[in-house]
Coordinates of C-alpha atoms in Angstrom, one line a residue:
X14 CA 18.5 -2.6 -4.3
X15 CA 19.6 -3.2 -0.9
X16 CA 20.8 -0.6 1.5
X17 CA 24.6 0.4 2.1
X18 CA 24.4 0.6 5.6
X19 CA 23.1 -1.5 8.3
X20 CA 21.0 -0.5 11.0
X21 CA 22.5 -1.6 14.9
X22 CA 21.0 -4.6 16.0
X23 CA 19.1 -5.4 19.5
X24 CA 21.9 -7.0 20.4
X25 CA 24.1 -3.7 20.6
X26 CA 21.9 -2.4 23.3
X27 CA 23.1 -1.9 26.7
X28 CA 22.5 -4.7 29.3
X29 CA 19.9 -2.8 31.1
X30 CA 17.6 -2.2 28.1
X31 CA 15.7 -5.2 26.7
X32 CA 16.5 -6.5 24.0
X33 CA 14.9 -5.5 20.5
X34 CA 13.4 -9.2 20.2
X35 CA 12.2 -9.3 23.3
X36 CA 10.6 -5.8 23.1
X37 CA 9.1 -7.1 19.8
X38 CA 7.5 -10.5 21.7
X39 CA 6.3 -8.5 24.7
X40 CA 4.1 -6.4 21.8
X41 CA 3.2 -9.4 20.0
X42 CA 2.2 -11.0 23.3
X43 CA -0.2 -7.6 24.2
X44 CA -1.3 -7.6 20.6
X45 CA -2.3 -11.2 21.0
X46 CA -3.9 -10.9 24.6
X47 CA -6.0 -7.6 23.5
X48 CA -7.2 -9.4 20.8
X49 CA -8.3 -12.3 22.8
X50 CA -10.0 -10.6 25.2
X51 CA -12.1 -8.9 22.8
X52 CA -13.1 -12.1 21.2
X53 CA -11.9 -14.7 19.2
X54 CA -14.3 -13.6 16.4
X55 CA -12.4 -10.5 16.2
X56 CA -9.0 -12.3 15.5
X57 CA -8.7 -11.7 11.9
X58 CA -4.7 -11.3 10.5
X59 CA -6.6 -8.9 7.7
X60 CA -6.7 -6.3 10.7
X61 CA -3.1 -6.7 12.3
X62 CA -0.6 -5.2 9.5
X63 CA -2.8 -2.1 9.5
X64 CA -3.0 -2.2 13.5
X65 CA 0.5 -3.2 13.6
X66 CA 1.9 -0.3 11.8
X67 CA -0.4 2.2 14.1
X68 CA 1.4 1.0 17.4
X69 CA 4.8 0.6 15.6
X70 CA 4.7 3.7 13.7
X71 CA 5.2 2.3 10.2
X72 CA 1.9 2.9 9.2
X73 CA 0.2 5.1 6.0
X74 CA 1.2 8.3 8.1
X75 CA 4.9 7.0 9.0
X76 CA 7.9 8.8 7.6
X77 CA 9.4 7.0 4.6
X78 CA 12.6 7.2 5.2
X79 CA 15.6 5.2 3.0
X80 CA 18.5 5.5 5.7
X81 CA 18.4 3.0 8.5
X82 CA 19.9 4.9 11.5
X83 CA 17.0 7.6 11.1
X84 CA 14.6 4.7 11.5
X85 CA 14.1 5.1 15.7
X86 CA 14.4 2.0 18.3
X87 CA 11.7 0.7 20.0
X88 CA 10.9 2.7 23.0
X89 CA 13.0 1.0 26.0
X90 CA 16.1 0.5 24.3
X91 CA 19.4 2.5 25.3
X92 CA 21.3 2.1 22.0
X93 CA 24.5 3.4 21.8
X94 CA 25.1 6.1 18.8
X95 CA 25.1 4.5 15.4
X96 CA 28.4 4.0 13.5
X97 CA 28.0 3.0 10.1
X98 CA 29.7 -0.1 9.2
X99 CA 31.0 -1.4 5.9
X100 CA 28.4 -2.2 3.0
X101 CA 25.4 -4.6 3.2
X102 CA 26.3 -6.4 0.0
X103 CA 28.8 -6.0 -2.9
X104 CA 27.9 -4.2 -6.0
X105 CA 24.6 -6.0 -7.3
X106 CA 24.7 -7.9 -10.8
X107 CA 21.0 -8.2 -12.9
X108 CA 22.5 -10.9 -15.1
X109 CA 24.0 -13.1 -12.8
X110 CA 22.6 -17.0 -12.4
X111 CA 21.4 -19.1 -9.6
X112 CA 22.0 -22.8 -9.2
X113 CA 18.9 -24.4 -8.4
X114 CA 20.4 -26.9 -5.7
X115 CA 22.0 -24.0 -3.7
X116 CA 18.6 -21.9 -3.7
X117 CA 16.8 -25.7 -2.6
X118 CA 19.7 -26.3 0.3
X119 CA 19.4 -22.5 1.7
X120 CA 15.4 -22.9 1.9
X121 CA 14.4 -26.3 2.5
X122 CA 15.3 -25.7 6.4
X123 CA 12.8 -23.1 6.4
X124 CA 9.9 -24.6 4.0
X125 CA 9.2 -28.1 6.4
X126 CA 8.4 -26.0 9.1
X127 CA 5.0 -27.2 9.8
X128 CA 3.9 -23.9 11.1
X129 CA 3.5 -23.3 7.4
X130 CA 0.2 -25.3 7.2
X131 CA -0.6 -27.6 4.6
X132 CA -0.1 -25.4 1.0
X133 CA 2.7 -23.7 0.5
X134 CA 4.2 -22.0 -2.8
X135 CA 7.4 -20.9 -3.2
X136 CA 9.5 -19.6 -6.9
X137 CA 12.7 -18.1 -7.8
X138 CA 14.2 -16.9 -10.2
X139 CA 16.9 -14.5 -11.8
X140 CA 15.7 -11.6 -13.2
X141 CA 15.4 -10.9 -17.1
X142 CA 13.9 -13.6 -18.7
X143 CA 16.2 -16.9 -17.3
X144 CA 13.9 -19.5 -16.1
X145 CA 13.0 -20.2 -12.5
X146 CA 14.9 -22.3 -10.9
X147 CA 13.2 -23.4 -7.7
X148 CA 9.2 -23.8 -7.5
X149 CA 7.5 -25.8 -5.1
X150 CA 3.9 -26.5 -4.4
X151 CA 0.7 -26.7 -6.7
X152 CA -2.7 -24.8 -7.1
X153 CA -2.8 -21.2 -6.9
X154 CA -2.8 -19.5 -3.4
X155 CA -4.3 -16.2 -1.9
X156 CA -1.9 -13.6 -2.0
X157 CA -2.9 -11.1 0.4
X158 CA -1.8 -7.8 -0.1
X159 CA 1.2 -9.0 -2.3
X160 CA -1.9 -8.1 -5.2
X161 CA -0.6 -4.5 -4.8
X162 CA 1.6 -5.6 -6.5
X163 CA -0.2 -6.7 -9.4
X164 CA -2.3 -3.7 -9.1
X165 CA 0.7 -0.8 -9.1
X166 CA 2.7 -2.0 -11.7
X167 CA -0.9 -2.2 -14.1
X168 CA -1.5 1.5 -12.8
X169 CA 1.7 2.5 -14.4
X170 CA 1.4 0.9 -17.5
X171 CA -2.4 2.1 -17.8
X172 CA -1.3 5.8 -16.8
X173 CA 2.5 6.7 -17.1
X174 CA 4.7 7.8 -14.6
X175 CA 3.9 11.4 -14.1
X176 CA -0.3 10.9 -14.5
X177 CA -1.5 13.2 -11.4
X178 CA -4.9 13.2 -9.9
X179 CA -6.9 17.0 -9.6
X180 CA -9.6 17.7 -7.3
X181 CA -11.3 20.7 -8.6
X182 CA -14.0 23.5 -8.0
X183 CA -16.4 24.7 -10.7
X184 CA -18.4 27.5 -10.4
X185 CA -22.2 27.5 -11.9
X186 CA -24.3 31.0 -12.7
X187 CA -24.4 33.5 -10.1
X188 CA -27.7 34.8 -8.6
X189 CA -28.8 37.0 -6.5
X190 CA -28.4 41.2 -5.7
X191 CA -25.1 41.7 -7.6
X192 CA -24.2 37.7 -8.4
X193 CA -23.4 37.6 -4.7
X194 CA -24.3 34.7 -4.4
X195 CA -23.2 31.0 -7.0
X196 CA -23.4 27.2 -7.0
X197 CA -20.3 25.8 -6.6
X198 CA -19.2 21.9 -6.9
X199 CA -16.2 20.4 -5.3
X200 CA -15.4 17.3 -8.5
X201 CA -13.4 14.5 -7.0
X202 CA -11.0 13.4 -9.2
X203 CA -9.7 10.1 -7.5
X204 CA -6.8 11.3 -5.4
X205 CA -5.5 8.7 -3.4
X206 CA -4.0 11.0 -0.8
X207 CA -6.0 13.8 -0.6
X208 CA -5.8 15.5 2.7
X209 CA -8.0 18.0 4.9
X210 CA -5.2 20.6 5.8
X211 CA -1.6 21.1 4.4
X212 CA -0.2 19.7 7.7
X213 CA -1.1 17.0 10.1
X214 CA -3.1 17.4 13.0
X215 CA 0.3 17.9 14.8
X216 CA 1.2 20.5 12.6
X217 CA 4.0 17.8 11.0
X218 CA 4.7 18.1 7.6
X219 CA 2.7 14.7 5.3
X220 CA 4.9 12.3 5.1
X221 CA 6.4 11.5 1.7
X222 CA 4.9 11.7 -1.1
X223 CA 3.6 15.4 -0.9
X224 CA -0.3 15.8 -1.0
X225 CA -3.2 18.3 -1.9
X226 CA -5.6 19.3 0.0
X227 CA -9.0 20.9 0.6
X228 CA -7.9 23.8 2.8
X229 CA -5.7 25.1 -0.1
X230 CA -7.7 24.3 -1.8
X231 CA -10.9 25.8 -0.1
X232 CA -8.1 29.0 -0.2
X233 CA -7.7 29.4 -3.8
X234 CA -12.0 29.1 -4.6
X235 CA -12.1 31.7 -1.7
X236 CA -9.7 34.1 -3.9
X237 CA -11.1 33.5 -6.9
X238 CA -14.8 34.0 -5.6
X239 CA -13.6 37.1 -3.5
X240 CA -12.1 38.9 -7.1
X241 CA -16.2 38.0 -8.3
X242 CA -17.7 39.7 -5.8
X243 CA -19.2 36.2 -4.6
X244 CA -19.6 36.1 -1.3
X245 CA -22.1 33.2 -0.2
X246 CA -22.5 29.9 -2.2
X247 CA -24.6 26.6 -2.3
X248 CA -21.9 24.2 -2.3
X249 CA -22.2 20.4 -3.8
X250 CA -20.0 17.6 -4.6
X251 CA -19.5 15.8 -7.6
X252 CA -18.2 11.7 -6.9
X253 CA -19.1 10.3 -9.8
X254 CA -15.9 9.7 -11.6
X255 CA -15.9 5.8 -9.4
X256 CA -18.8 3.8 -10.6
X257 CA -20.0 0.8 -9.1
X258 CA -20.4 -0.4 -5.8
X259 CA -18.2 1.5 -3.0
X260 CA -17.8 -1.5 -1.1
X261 CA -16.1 -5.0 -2.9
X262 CA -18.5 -7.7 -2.8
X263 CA -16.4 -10.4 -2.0
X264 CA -14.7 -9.0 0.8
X265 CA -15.6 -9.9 4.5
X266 CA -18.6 -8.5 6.1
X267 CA -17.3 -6.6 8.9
X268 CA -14.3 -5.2 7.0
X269 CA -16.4 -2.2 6.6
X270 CA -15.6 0.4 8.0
X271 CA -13.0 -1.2 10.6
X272 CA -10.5 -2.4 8.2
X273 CA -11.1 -0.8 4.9
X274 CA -12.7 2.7 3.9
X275 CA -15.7 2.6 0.9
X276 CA -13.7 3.4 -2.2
X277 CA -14.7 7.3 -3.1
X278 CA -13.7 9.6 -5.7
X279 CA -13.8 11.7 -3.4
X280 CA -12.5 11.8 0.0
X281 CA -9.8 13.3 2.9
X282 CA -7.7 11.7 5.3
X283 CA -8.5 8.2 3.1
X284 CA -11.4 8.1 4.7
X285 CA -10.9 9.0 8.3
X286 CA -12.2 11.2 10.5
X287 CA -10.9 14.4 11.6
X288 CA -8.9 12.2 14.9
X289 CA -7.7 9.4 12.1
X290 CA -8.5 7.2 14.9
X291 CA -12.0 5.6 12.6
X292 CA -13.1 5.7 9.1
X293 CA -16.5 7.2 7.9
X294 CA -19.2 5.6 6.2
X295 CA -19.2 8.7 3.9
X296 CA -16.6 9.4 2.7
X297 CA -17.2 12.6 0.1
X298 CA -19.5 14.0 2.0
X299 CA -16.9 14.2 4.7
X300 CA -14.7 15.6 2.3
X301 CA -17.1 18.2 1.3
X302 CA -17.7 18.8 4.8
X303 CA -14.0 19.8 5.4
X304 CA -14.0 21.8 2.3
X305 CA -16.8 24.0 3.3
X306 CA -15.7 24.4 6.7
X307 CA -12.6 25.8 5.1
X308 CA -14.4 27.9 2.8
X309 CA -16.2 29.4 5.8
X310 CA -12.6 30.4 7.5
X311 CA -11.3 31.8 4.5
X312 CA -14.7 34.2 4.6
X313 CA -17.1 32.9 2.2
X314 CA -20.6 31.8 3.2
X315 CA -21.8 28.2 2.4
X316 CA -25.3 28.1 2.8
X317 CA -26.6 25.0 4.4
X318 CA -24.7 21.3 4.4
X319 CA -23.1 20.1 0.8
X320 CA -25.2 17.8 -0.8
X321 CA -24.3 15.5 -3.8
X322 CA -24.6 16.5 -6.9
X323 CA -23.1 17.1 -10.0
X324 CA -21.2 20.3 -11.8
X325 CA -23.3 22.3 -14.3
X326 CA -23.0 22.2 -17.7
X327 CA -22.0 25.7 -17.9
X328 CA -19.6 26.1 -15.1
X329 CA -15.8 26.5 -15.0
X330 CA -13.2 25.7 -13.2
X331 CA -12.0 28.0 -10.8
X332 CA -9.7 26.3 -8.7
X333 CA -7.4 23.2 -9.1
X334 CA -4.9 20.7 -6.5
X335 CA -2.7 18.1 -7.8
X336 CA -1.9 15.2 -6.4
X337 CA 1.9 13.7 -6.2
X338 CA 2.7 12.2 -9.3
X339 CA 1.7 8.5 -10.0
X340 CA 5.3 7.0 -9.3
X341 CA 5.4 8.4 -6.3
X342 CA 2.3 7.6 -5.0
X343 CA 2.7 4.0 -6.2
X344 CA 5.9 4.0 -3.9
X345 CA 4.0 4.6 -0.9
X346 CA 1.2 2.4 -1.5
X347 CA 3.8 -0.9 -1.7
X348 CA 5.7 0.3 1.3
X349 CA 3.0 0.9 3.8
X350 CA 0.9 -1.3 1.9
X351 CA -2.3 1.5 1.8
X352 CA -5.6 -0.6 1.0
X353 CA -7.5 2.2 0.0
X354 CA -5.3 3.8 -2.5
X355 CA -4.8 0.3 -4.0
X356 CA -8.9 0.4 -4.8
X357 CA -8.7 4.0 -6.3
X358 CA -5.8 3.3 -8.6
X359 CA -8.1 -0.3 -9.6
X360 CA -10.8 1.9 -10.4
X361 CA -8.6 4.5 -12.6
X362 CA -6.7 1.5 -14.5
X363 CA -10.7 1.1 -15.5
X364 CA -11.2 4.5 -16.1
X365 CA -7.7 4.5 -18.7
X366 CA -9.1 1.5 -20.3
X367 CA -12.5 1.3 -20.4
X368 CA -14.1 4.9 -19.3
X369 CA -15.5 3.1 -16.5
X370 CA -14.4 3.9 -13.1
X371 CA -15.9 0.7 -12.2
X372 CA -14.1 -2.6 -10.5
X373 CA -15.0 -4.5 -12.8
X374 CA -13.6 -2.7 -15.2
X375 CA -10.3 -2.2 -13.3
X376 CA -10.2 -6.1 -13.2
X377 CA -10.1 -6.4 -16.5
X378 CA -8.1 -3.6 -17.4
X379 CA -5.6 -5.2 -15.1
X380 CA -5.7 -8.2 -17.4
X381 CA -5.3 -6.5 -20.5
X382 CA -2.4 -4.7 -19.7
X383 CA -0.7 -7.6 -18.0
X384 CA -0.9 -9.8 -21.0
X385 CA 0.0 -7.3 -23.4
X386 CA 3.1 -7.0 -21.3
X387 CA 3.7 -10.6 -21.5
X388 CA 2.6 -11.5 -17.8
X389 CA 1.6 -15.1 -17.9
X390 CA -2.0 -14.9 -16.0
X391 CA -3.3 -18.6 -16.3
X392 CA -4.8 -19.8 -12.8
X393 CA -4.7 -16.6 -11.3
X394 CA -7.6 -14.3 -10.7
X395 CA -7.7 -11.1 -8.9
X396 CA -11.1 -9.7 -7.7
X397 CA -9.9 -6.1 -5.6
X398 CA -7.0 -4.2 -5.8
X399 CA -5.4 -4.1 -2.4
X400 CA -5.6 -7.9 -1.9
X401 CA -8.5 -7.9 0.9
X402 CA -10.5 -10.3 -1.2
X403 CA -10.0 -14.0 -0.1
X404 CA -11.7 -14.8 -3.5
X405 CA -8.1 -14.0 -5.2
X406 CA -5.6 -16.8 -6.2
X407 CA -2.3 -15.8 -7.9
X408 CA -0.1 -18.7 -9.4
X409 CA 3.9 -17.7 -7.9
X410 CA 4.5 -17.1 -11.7
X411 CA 2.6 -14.1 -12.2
X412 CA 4.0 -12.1 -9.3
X413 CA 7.6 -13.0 -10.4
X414 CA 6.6 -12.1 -13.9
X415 CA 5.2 -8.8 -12.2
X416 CA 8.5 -8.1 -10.3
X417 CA 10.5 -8.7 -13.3
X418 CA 8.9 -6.4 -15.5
X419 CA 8.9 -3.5 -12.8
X420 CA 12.9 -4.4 -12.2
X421 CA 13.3 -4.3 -16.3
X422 CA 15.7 -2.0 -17.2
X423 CA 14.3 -1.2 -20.3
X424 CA 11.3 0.0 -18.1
X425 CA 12.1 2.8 -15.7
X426 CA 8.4 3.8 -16.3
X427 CA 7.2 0.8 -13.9
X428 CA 10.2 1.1 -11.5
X429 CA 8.1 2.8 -8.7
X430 CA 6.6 -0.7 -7.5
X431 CA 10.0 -2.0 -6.5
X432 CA 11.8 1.2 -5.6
X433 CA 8.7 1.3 -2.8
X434 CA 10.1 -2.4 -1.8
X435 CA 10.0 -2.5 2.1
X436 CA 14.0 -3.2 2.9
X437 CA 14.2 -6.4 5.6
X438 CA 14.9 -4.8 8.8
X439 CA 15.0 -1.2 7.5
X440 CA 11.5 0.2 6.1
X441 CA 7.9 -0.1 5.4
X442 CA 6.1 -3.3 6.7
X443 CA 9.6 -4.9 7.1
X444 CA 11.0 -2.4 9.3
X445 CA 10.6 -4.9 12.7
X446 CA 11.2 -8.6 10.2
X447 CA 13.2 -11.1 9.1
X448 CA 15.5 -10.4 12.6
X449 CA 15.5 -13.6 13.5
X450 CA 16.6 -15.6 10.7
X451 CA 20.2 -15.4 9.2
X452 CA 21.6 -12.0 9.5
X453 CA 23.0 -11.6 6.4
X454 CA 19.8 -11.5 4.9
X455 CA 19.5 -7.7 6.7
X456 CA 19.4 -5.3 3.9
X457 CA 19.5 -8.2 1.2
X458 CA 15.8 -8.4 0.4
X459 CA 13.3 -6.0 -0.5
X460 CA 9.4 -7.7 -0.6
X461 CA 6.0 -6.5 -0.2
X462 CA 4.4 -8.2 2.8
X463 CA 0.7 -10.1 2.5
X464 CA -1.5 -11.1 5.7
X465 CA -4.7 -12.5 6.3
X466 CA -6.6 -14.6 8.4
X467 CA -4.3 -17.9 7.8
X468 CA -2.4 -16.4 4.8
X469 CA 1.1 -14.8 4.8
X470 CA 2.9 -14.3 1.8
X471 CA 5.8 -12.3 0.3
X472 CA 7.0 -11.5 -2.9
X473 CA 10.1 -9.2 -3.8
X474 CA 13.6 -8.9 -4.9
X475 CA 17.1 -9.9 -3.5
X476 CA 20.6 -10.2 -4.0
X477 CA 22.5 -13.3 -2.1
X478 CA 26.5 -13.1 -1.3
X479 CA 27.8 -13.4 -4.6
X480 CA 25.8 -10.1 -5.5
X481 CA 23.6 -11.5 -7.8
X482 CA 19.8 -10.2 -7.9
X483 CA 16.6 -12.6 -8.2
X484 CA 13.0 -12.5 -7.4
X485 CA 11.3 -14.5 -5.3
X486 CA 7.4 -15.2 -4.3
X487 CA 7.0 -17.1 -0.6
X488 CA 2.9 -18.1 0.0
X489 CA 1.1 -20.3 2.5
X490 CA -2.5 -19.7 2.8
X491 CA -3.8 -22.7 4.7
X492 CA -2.2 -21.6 8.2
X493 CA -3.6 -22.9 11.3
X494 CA -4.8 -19.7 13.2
X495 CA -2.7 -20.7 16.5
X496 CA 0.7 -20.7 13.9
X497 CA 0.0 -17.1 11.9
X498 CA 2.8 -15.6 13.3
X499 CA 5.5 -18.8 13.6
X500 CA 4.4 -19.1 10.1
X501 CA 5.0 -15.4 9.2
X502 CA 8.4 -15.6 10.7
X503 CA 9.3 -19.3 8.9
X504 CA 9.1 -17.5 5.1
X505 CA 11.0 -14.3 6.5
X506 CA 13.8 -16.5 7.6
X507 CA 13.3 -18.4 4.4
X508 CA 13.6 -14.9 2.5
X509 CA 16.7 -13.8 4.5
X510 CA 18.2 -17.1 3.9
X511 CA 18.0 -16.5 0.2
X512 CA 19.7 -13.2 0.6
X513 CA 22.3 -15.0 2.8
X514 CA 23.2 -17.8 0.3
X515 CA 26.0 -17.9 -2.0
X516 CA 23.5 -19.0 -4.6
X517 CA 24.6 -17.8 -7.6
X518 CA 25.8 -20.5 -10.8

């Protein structure tokens, strides 16, 4: 729940920095003016979180970090050094109550801003099973990347807690003089995080959680092979545990490769190239690529390019990476919102329930499972994973319902998706929000983020002054293009308000 120590505010800077607001306008306002001059065409809201993150540091590669005063300023600011004050909030009660009038009085200031466009819903409620006690608004709305949500929590019930994802090597028949030389085929096995090298390009450790990758694992093939006598190899790669088209049909046209990587079994770097700085159209064979190359260095011969393929019926395994267990990956996907991890984990929630590595059959394995947990799905229809799609509609009900479950304390097996809750202020997409609206609401609230063209949304957890905890889903999705960020800003005050409110029955 929330944090136990606050962060310094802006406000504690030295006169002759600027202040953290104003650092945060001046990057909205260069944001706002690159984007312009490259065209209005290209301003799409699906592209700033991920861009955001990049120049802010809070991105897929960013530190995750739960203490506040290791989360660096902005550059510019002279802060002085951090004291850490008294706690954020009293202890936290699950089974407190909310009185409906007090949650309507602390957001009603908030909802009539007209920056929110013409649809906006809004619920709250306790957690456990109590009703909700404030809903407004009709019709489902696009949630944006609040789906992650959806998507995690039906990851863990579909897999467990501690499922990991192996990339392997299997070896076919060696040929020629003395079996020097043998067919060899790098498997994909769907991990999210799969990385080229142990180590950034900087030489930085990953950030959490840790991660495999094909250099060690390039290393181990090369012992093995070298104990063989194998010296030179064909190499191939095997992507066929993901079925389907790579690419979601009803996502935008031009989200491809700009915004969103082709969803691969098999791939390093999610995608990227060797820089980070674009994503590939190929993604396993640029994994491959980087797994030869590092068979190479560690002395065996790969003859030619990889080329797709699959594993022979007679091979064997001869080296194996795991990934990070599933509750920690599902931690990092919620906090820096990853889009690409969110499709690989839809297309093994299919694999766990249907044998179909499919998105299809993720869809309606996130169904299933939702319903049999006793998720209330009526009006709501979710066509990706990471919430791209502008096809999906979500009733406010069913992302409660989600949070609940995952905060149930009879469920410690689905806690990952709200442990990796963004803190206002503090972490993840939050990090630089919910400043501006009232204070107390720092720390408070914990919520996944959603943007797209027009769409903002949030859904998470909070505790208001009396220490009792709720959930709470914020969405407008018909925002005029000119309001996005006013907009954005109106349902973080409105969430900060929530945890500022002496709301409890």
């Amino acid at each position: 729940m929330p944090t136990s120590s606050r962060r310094p505010r802006a406000a504690a800077a030295s006169s002759t920095g600027p202040s953290r607001g104003s650092v945060r306008a001046t990057l909205a306002l260069v944001l706002f003016l690159a984007l312009v001059a490259g065209g209005v065409a290209t301003w799409r809201y699906d592209l700033l979180d991920g861009r955001l993150d990049a120049l802010i540091g809070t991105g897929p590669d960013a530190p995750a970090t739960g203490d506040p005063a290791a989360v660096a300023p902005p550059p510019g600011l002279d802060l002085p050094p951090v004291v850490a004050p008294g706690p954020v909030a009293d202890a936290s009660s699950t089974g407190g109550s909310l009185d409906a009038a007090a949650v309507r009085s602390a957001l009603a200031p908030y909802l009539r801003d007209p920056d929110l466009g013409r649809h906006v819903r809004v619920a709250v409620a306790p957690l456990g099973d109590a009703p909700v006690v404030f809903a407004s608004g009709s019709r489902p709305a696009i949630p944006a990347s609040t789906t992650k949500l959806v998507t995690t929590v039906a990851a863990r019930l579909a897999l467990g807690p501690d499922h990991v994802f192996s990339t392997s090597v299997r070896l076919g028949p060696t040929e020629g003089a003395k079996g020097t030389r043998a067919a060899l085929t790098l498997v994909g096995g769907g991990d999210p995080f799969l990385e080229r090298a142990p180590t950034t390009p900087d030489g930085d450790a990953w950030p959490y959680p840790a991660r495999a990758d094909v250099a060690t694992l390039a290393e181990a093939t090369a012992a093995v092979l070298g104990e063989q006598g194998v010296r030179r190899v064909r190499l191939s790669y095997d992507d066929s545990l993901f079925t389907g088209p790579a690419i979601n049909p009803t996502w935008e046209d031009d989200y491809i490769p700009g915004v969103v990587t082709p969803t691969s079994a098999l791939w390093v770097d999610v995608g990227r190239t060797l820089s980070r700085s674009s994503r590939v159209d190929d993604p396993s064979g640029e994994a491959a690529g980087a797994f030869a190359a590092s068979l190479r260095g560690a002395g065996i011969k790969v003859s030619g390019s990889p080329t797709p393929g699959s594993a022979a019926s007679r091979s064997r395994v001869v080296a194996q990476v795991d990934s990070a267990p599933l509750s920690q990956i599902v931690q990092r996907v919620v906090d820096v919102s990853d889009n690409e991890a969110s499709e690989a984990l839809l297309r093994h929630i299919g694999i766990a329930e249907y044998d179909d590595g499919s998105t299809d059959s993720g869809r309606r394995g996130v169904r299933a499972l939702l319903r049999s947990a006793g998720v209330r799905l009526a009006g709501s229809t979710f066509y990706d994973g990471s919430g791209l799609s502008r096809a999906n509609r979500a009733e406010p009900g069913v992302l409660l319902d989600v949070l609940r479950l995952a905060a149930d304390p009879t469920r410690p097996d689905l806690r990952a998706a709200v442990e990796g809750l963004p803190v206002a202020g503090f972490t993840g997409s939050l990090r630089l929000r919910m400043d501006e609206g009232p204070p107390a609401g720092l720390g408070r609230v914990r919520a996944k983020t959603g943007t797209l063209r027009a769409v903002s949304s949030l859904a998470g957890l909070g505790t208001d002054l009396d220490g009792t905890v709720f959930a709470f889903v914020l969405m407008a999705d018909a925002i005029a293009l000119e309001d996005t960020l006013d907009a954005r800003q109106a349902l973080d005050s409105a969430a900060a308000a929530l945890g500022a409110c002496r709301c409890s029955g």
